[in-house]
CSV table of C-alpha atoms in Angstrom, one decimal:
chain,number,residue,atom,x,y,z
A,1,MET,CA,10.2,93.6,91.2
A,2,THR,CA,10.8,89.9,91.0
A,3,ALA,CA,14.0,88.1,92.0
A,4,GLU,CA,14.9,84.5,90.9
A,5,LEU,CA,16.8,81.8,92.6
A,6,GLN,CA,18.0,78.9,90.4
A,7,PHE,CA,18.0,75.5,92.0
A,8,THR,CA,19.7,72.2,91.2
A,9,ALA,CA,18.4,68.8,92.1
A,10,GLY,CA,20.9,68.9,95.0
A,11,ASP,CA,19.5,72.1,96.3
A,12,LEU,CA,16.0,70.6,96.4
A,13,ALA,CA,17.4,67.5,98.1
A,14,ARG,CA,18.7,69.7,100.9
A,15,MET,CA,15.5,71.7,101.3
A,16,ARG,CA,14.4,71.5,104.9
A,17,PHE,CA,12.1,73.1,107.5
A,18,ALA,CA,13.2,74.8,110.7
A,19,VAL,CA,11.4,76.6,113.6
A,20,SER,CA,13.3,79.7,114.6
A,21,PRO,CA,12.7,81.9,117.6
A,22,MET,CA,14.5,84.9,116.0
A,23,TRP,CA,12.2,84.8,113.0
A,24,GLU,CA,9.4,85.5,115.5
A,25,VAL,CA,11.3,88.4,117.2
A,26,GLY,CA,11.5,90.7,114.2
A,27,PRO,CA,8.0,90.4,112.8
A,28,SER,CA,6.4,90.6,116.3
A,29,LEU,CA,8.4,93.7,117.1
A,30,ARG,CA,7.2,95.3,113.9
A,31,LEU,CA,3.6,94.5,114.8
A,32,LEU,CA,4.0,96.1,118.2
A,33,HIS,CA,5.6,99.2,116.8
A,34,SER,CA,3.1,99.6,114.0
A,35,GLY,CA,0.2,100.5,116.3
A,36,ILE,CA,-2.1,98.4,114.1
A,37,ALA,CA,-5.0,96.6,115.9
A,38,HIS,CA,-4.3,93.3,114.2
A,39,PRO,CA,-7.4,91.1,114.1
A,40,VAL,CA,-5.5,87.9,114.9
A,41,HIS,CA,-2.7,89.2,117.3
A,42,ARG,CA,-4.7,91.8,119.2
A,43,PRO,CA,-5.0,89.8,122.4
A,44,TRP,CA,-1.3,89.2,122.4
A,45,VAL,CA,-0.6,92.9,121.7
A,46,GLU,CA,-2.9,94.1,124.5
A,47,GLN,CA,-1.1,91.9,127.0
A,48,VAL,CA,2.4,92.5,125.9
A,49,ARG,CA,2.5,96.3,125.3
A,50,PRO,CA,1.8,97.2,129.0
A,51,ARG,CA,4.5,94.8,130.2
A,52,LEU,CA,7.1,96.3,127.8
A,53,ALA,CA,6.2,99.8,128.9
A,54,ALA,CA,6.5,98.8,132.6
A,55,ALA,CA,9.7,96.8,132.3
A,56,GLY,CA,11.4,99.3,130.0
A,57,PRO,CA,13.9,97.0,128.2
A,58,GLU,CA,16.4,98.6,126.0
A,59,ARG,CA,13.9,99.2,123.2
A,60,GLY,CA,16.3,101.6,121.5
A,61,TRP,CA,18.4,98.7,120.3
A,62,LEU,CA,15.3,96.9,119.1
A,63,THR,CA,13.9,99.8,117.2
A,64,GLU,CA,17.2,100.5,115.5
A,65,ILE,CA,18.0,96.9,114.5
A,66,VAL,CA,14.4,96.2,113.3
A,67,PRO,CA,13.1,99.2,111.4
A,68,PRO,CA,9.4,99.6,110.7
A,69,ALA,CA,9.8,98.2,107.2
A,70,GLY,CA,12.4,96.9,104.8
A,71,TYR,CA,15.8,95.3,105.4
A,72,VAL,CA,16.8,93.8,108.7
A,73,PRO,CA,20.6,93.0,109.1
A,74,ASP,CA,21.2,89.4,108.0
A,75,PHE,CA,23.2,88.5,111.1
A,76,VAL,CA,20.1,89.0,113.3
A,77,ASN,CA,18.6,85.9,111.7
A,78,PRO,CA,21.4,83.3,111.7
A,79,ALA,CA,20.7,80.2,109.6
A,80,PRO,CA,19.2,77.5,111.9
A,81,THR,CA,21.6,74.7,112.3
A,82,GLY,CA,18.9,72.2,113.3
A,83,ALA,CA,15.1,71.8,113.1
A,84,ALA,CA,14.4,73.7,116.3
A,85,PRO,CA,17.2,75.9,117.7
A,86,THR,CA,16.6,77.6,121.1
A,87,ILE,CA,16.7,81.3,121.5
A,88,GLY,CA,19.9,80.8,123.5
A,89,SER,CA,21.7,79.1,120.6
A,90,GLU,CA,20.5,81.7,118.2
A,91,LEU,CA,21.7,84.6,120.4
A,92,ALA,CA,25.0,82.8,120.7
A,93,ALA,CA,25.3,82.7,116.9
A,94,ILE,CA,24.5,86.4,116.7
A,95,ARG,CA,27.3,87.2,119.3
A,96,ALA,CA,29.7,85.0,117.2
A,97,THR,CA,29.1,87.0,114.0
A,98,PRO,CA,32.4,88.1,112.4
A,99,ASP,CA,33.1,91.8,112.6
A,100,ALA,CA,33.2,92.1,108.8
A,101,GLN,CA,29.7,90.7,108.4
A,102,VAL,CA,28.3,92.9,111.1
A,103,ARG,CA,29.7,96.0,109.4
A,104,ARG,CA,28.7,94.8,105.9
A,105,ASP,CA,25.1,94.3,107.0
A,106,LEU,CA,25.0,97.6,108.9
A,107,ASP,CA,26.4,99.4,105.8
A,108,ARG,CA,23.5,97.9,103.8
A,109,LEU,CA,21.0,99.0,106.4
A,110,ALA,CA,22.4,102.5,106.4
A,111,SER,CA,22.2,102.8,102.6
A,112,ARG,CA,18.5,101.7,102.8
A,113,GLN,CA,17.4,104.1,105.5
A,114,GLY,CA,19.8,107.0,105.1
A,115,GLY,CA,22.0,106.3,108.2
A,116,LEU,CA,22.3,104.4,111.5
A,117,GLY,CA,21.1,105.3,114.9
A,118,PRO,CA,23.6,105.9,117.8
A,119,ARG,CA,23.6,102.3,119.1
A,120,LEU,CA,24.2,100.8,115.6
A,121,ARG,CA,26.9,103.3,114.9
A,122,ALA,CA,28.6,102.2,118.1
A,123,LEU,CA,28.0,98.5,117.0
A,124,HIS,CA,29.6,99.3,113.6
A,125,ALA,CA,32.6,100.8,115.3
A,126,ASP,CA,33.1,97.9,117.8
A,127,PRO,CA,31.0,94.8,117.0
A,128,ALA,CA,32.7,92.7,119.8
A,129,ALA,CA,31.5,95.2,122.4
A,130,GLY,CA,28.1,95.9,120.9
A,131,LEU,CA,26.8,92.4,120.1
A,132,PRO,CA,26.5,91.4,123.8
A,133,ARG,CA,24.5,94.6,124.4
A,134,LEU,CA,22.2,93.9,121.4
A,135,THR,CA,21.6,90.3,122.4
A,136,GLU,CA,20.8,91.3,126.0
A,137,ALA,CA,18.1,93.6,124.7
A,138,ILE,CA,16.7,90.9,122.4
A,139,GLU,CA,16.7,88.4,125.3
A,140,ALA,CA,14.9,90.8,127.5
A,141,TYR,CA,12.2,91.3,124.9
A,142,TRP,CA,12.0,87.6,124.3
A,143,GLU,CA,11.4,86.9,128.0
A,144,LEU,CA,8.6,89.6,128.2
A,145,ALA,CA,6.9,89.2,124.9
A,146,LEU,CA,7.4,85.7,123.5
A,147,ALA,CA,8.7,83.2,126.0
A,148,PRO,CA,5.5,83.0,128.1
A,149,TYR,CA,3.6,82.1,124.8
A,150,TRP,CA,6.2,80.0,123.2
A,151,ALA,CA,4.5,76.6,123.9
A,152,ARG,CA,1.4,77.8,122.1
A,153,ILE,CA,3.3,79.4,119.3
A,154,ARG,CA,5.6,76.4,118.9
A,155,ALA,CA,2.5,74.1,118.6
A,156,VAL,CA,1.2,76.1,115.6
A,157,LEU,CA,4.6,76.1,113.9
A,158,ASP,CA,5.2,72.4,114.4
A,159,ALA,CA,1.7,71.6,113.0
A,160,ASP,CA,2.5,73.7,109.9
A,161,VAL,CA,5.8,71.8,109.4
A,162,LEU,CA,4.1,68.4,109.7
A,163,HIS,CA,1.4,69.5,107.2
A,164,ARG,CA,3.9,70.7,104.6
A,165,ALA,CA,6.1,67.7,105.1
A,166,ARG,CA,3.1,65.5,104.3
A,167,GLN,CA,2.5,67.6,101.2
A,168,VAL,CA,6.1,67.0,100.1
A,169,ALA,CA,5.5,63.3,100.5
A,170,GLU,CA,2.2,63.3,98.7
A,171,PHE,CA,2.6,65.9,96.0
A,172,GLY,CA,6.3,66.9,95.8
A,173,ALA,CA,8.3,70.0,96.7
A,174,ALA,CA,6.9,72.2,93.9
A,175,ARG,CA,3.4,72.0,95.4
A,176,VAL,CA,4.7,73.1,98.8
A,177,LEU,CA,6.8,76.0,97.4
A,178,ASN,CA,3.8,77.3,95.4
A,179,ASP,CA,1.6,77.1,98.5
A,180,LEU,CA,3.8,79.1,100.8
A,181,SER,CA,2.7,82.6,99.8
A,182,THR,CA,1.4,84.5,96.8
A,183,GLU,CA,4.9,86.1,96.7
A,184,VAL,CA,6.6,82.8,95.9
A,185,HIS,CA,6.3,80.9,92.6
A,186,TRP,CA,8.3,77.8,91.5
A,187,SER,CA,8.6,76.7,87.9
A,188,GLU,CA,11.3,75.4,85.6
A,189,ASP,CA,13.9,75.0,88.3
A,190,ARG,CA,13.6,78.6,89.5
A,191,LEU,CA,12.1,80.1,92.6
A,192,ARG,CA,10.6,83.5,91.9
A,193,LEU,CA,10.3,85.9,94.8
A,194,ARG,CA,7.9,88.7,94.0
A,195,ARG,CA,8.2,92.2,95.5
A,196,ARG,CA,11.8,91.6,96.6
A,197,SER,CA,13.5,95.0,96.8
A,198,ARG,CA,16.5,94.1,94.8
A,199,PRO,CA,17.5,91.5,92.1
A,200,LEU,CA,19.7,88.5,92.9
A,201,ALA,CA,23.0,88.0,91.2
A,202,PRO,CA,24.0,84.5,90.0
A,203,GLY,CA,25.5,82.5,92.9
A,204,ALA,CA,24.0,84.9,95.5
A,205,SER,CA,22.9,82.1,97.8
A,206,GLY,CA,24.4,79.1,99.3
A,207,ALA,CA,23.2,75.5,98.7
A,208,GLY,CA,19.8,74.2,99.7
A,209,LEU,CA,16.7,76.0,101.0
A,210,LEU,CA,15.4,76.7,104.5
A,211,LEU,CA,11.7,77.1,105.0
A,212,ILE,CA,10.7,78.7,108.3
A,213,PRO,CA,7.1,79.1,109.4
A,214,SER,CA,6.3,82.2,111.4
A,215,ALA,CA,3.3,83.1,113.5
A,216,PHE,CA,3.9,86.8,113.1
A,217,ALA,CA,4.7,87.0,109.4
A,218,ARG,CA,1.1,87.8,108.8
A,219,SER,CA,0.6,87.8,104.9
A,220,ALA,CA,4.2,88.8,104.1
A,221,LEU,CA,7.1,86.7,103.1
A,222,PHE,CA,10.5,87.4,104.7
A,223,THR,CA,13.6,86.4,102.9
A,224,GLN,CA,17.3,86.2,103.6
A,225,VAL,CA,19.8,85.4,100.8
A,226,ALA,CA,23.5,85.2,101.5
A,227,ALA,CA,26.2,83.5,99.6
A,228,GLU,CA,27.5,81.5,102.5
A,229,HIS,CA,24.2,80.1,103.7
A,230,PRO,CA,21.1,78.5,102.2
A,231,PRO,CA,18.3,81.0,101.4
A,232,GLN,CA,15.9,81.4,104.2
A,233,LEU,CA,12.2,81.9,103.5
A,234,ALA,CA,10.0,82.8,106.5
A,235,TYR,CA,6.4,82.4,105.6
A,236,PRO,CA,3.0,82.8,107.3
A,237,ALA,CA,2.3,79.6,109.3
A,238,ARG,CA,-1.1,77.8,108.9
A,239,GLY,CA,-3.4,77.9,111.9
A,240,THR,CA,-2.2,81.3,113.2
A,241,GLY,CA,-5.8,82.6,113.1
A,242,LEU,CA,-6.7,80.4,116.1
A,243,LEU,CA,-3.4,81.0,118.0
A,244,TRP,CA,-5.0,83.3,120.7
A,245,ALA,CA,-8.5,81.7,120.8
A,246,ALA,CA,-9.5,80.7,124.3
A,247,ARG,CA,-9.3,77.0,124.8
A,248,PRO,CA,-11.2,76.2,128.0
A,249,ALA,CA,-11.0,72.7,129.4
A,250,THR,CA,-14.6,71.7,129.7
A,251,GLY,CA,-14.0,68.2,130.8
A,252,ASP,CA,-11.6,68.9,133.6
A,253,GLY,CA,-13.3,66.6,136.2
A,254,ALA,CA,-11.0,63.7,135.5
A,255,LEU,CA,-8.0,65.9,135.5
A,256,ALA,CA,-9.0,67.3,138.9
A,257,VAL,CA,-9.0,63.8,140.4
A,258,VAL,CA,-5.3,63.5,139.4
A,259,LEU,CA,-4.0,67.1,140.1
A,260,GLY,CA,-6.6,68.3,142.6
A,261,ARG,CA,-9.3,70.9,142.0
A,262,SER,CA,-7.2,74.0,142.7
A,263,ARG,CA,-4.2,73.0,140.6
A,264,THR,CA,-6.6,72.1,137.7
A,265,LEU,CA,-8.3,75.5,138.1
A,266,LEU,CA,-5.0,77.3,137.9
A,267,LEU,CA,-3.9,75.3,134.9
A,268,THR,CA,-7.1,76.2,133.0
A,269,GLU,CA,-6.9,79.8,134.0
A,270,LEU,CA,-3.5,80.0,132.4
A,271,ASP,CA,-4.9,80.3,128.9
A,272,ALA,CA,-2.9,83.5,128.9
A,273,PRO,CA,0.2,84.0,131.1
A,274,ALA,CA,-0.5,85.6,134.4
A,275,SER,CA,1.2,86.5,137.7
A,276,THR,CA,0.5,85.0,141.1
A,277,THR,CA,-1.5,88.1,142.2
A,278,GLU,CA,-3.6,88.0,139.1
A,279,LEU,CA,-4.4,84.3,139.4
A,280,ALA,CA,-5.3,84.8,143.1
A,281,ARG,CA,-7.7,87.6,142.1
A,282,ARG,CA,-9.4,85.5,139.4
A,283,THR,CA,-9.7,82.3,141.3
A,284,GLY,CA,-10.4,83.4,144.8
A,285,LEU,CA,-7.4,81.4,146.2
A,286,SER,CA,-5.0,83.1,148.5
A,287,PRO,CA,-1.7,84.3,147.0
A,288,SER,CA,0.3,81.9,149.2
A,289,ALA,CA,-1.9,79.0,148.0
A,290,VAL,CA,-1.5,80.0,144.4
A,291,SER,CA,2.3,80.2,144.8
A,292,ARG,CA,2.4,76.8,146.5
A,293,TYR,CA,0.3,75.2,143.8
A,294,LEU,CA,2.2,76.8,141.0
A,295,THR,CA,5.4,75.5,142.4
A,296,THR,CA,4.1,71.9,142.3
A,297,LEU,CA,2.8,72.4,138.7
A,298,ARG,CA,6.2,73.8,137.7
A,299,ASP,CA,8.0,70.9,139.3
A,300,ALA,CA,5.7,68.6,137.3
A,301,GLY,CA,6.6,70.3,134.0
A,302,LEU,CA,3.1,71.8,133.5
A,303,VAL,CA,3.9,75.5,133.9
A,304,SER,CA,6.9,77.6,133.3
A,305,ALA,CA,7.9,80.9,134.9
A,306,HIS,CA,9.1,84.0,133.1
A,307,ARG,CA,10.3,87.3,134.7
A,308,ALA,CA,8.5,90.4,133.6
A,309,GLY,CA,10.0,93.4,135.3
A,310,ARG,CA,9.4,93.0,139.0
A,311,SER,CA,6.8,90.3,138.6
A,312,VAL,CA,6.9,86.7,137.4
A,313,LEU,CA,4.5,85.4,134.7
A,314,TYR,CA,3.4,81.8,134.7
A,315,ALA,CA,2.5,80.0,131.5
A,316,ARG,CA,1.3,76.6,130.5
A,317,THR,CA,4.0,74.4,128.9
A,318,ALA,CA,3.7,72.3,125.8
A,319,THR,CA,3.0,69.3,128.1
A,320,ALA,CA,0.1,71.0,129.8
A,321,GLU,CA,-1.3,72.1,126.4
A,322,ALA,CA,-1.2,68.5,125.3
A,323,VAL,CA,-2.9,67.3,128.5
A,324,LEU,CA,-5.7,69.9,128.2
A,325,ALA,CA,-6.3,69.6,124.5
A,326,PRO,CA,-8.5,66.4,124.6
A,327,LEU,CA,-10.5,67.8,127.5
A,328,ALA,CA,-11.3,71.0,125.5
A,329,GLN,CA,-12.6,68.8,122.7
A,330,GLY,CA,-14.7,66.6,124.9
């Protein structure tokens, strides 16, 4: 089935890109629940699945709100108000969803899958009480599964946006839209969305168009069309194939002069997020020394800390990735 969105010149003038944490939550959850050994995301899956099992966040909420396939309630993916909203601002937008929209979206989900689970039935009955519980479960998942990797994911998403913005400048919007996915085709002022599960009525969408790159969208295109908001198209980001590739800093001698050998060693070991105990085992440093060095790296903005159950995972920040990138190429 193919759906069409008709655009005016004003809609194209309001076309913009945004990076959205929530558009990574849903697709990444589906990948984890699928059991598929994905060729690109397998290193991430192998690290995250044991953490989720050990921490035991409220996965019941997550499996009910993001089914294995098909429709996800629209309110879970609020339209980004800026180019790069934080997970906190998006969760606040979810909590602020009007009761009528929550019930409308849940009714649609129930019609698609033949009913709702117990948590979503309670949410339907009392959205004001249920939305905080839902967002708490999403936040717990974010901290375990995505926050420690966000600097790396964000770098890929930002690079995609820069590439496509350059395409718009050089070739125009039509070139960019036709290059997003095989499921999208632009011609004669119409955007055709292939394999969409239902047709679109005239005036089904708001003004403009939101293009959202996603590291976990794989080959699929995710769409959200609502009358009060611009259509959202979440498409596979370029460069995802190298997202989890190891990037050792081979020229770290100069960096060691500035940071010290042990701090530099820890920074390069954090190609994947790790705990103090794990870093001590891998580097031969004592746990107390690792903790002390990580504190100084965190104070310098080079590492971030994320709670994973009873332990804390440390990850390189975007600043650290930028510092190490030239060394890895040297």
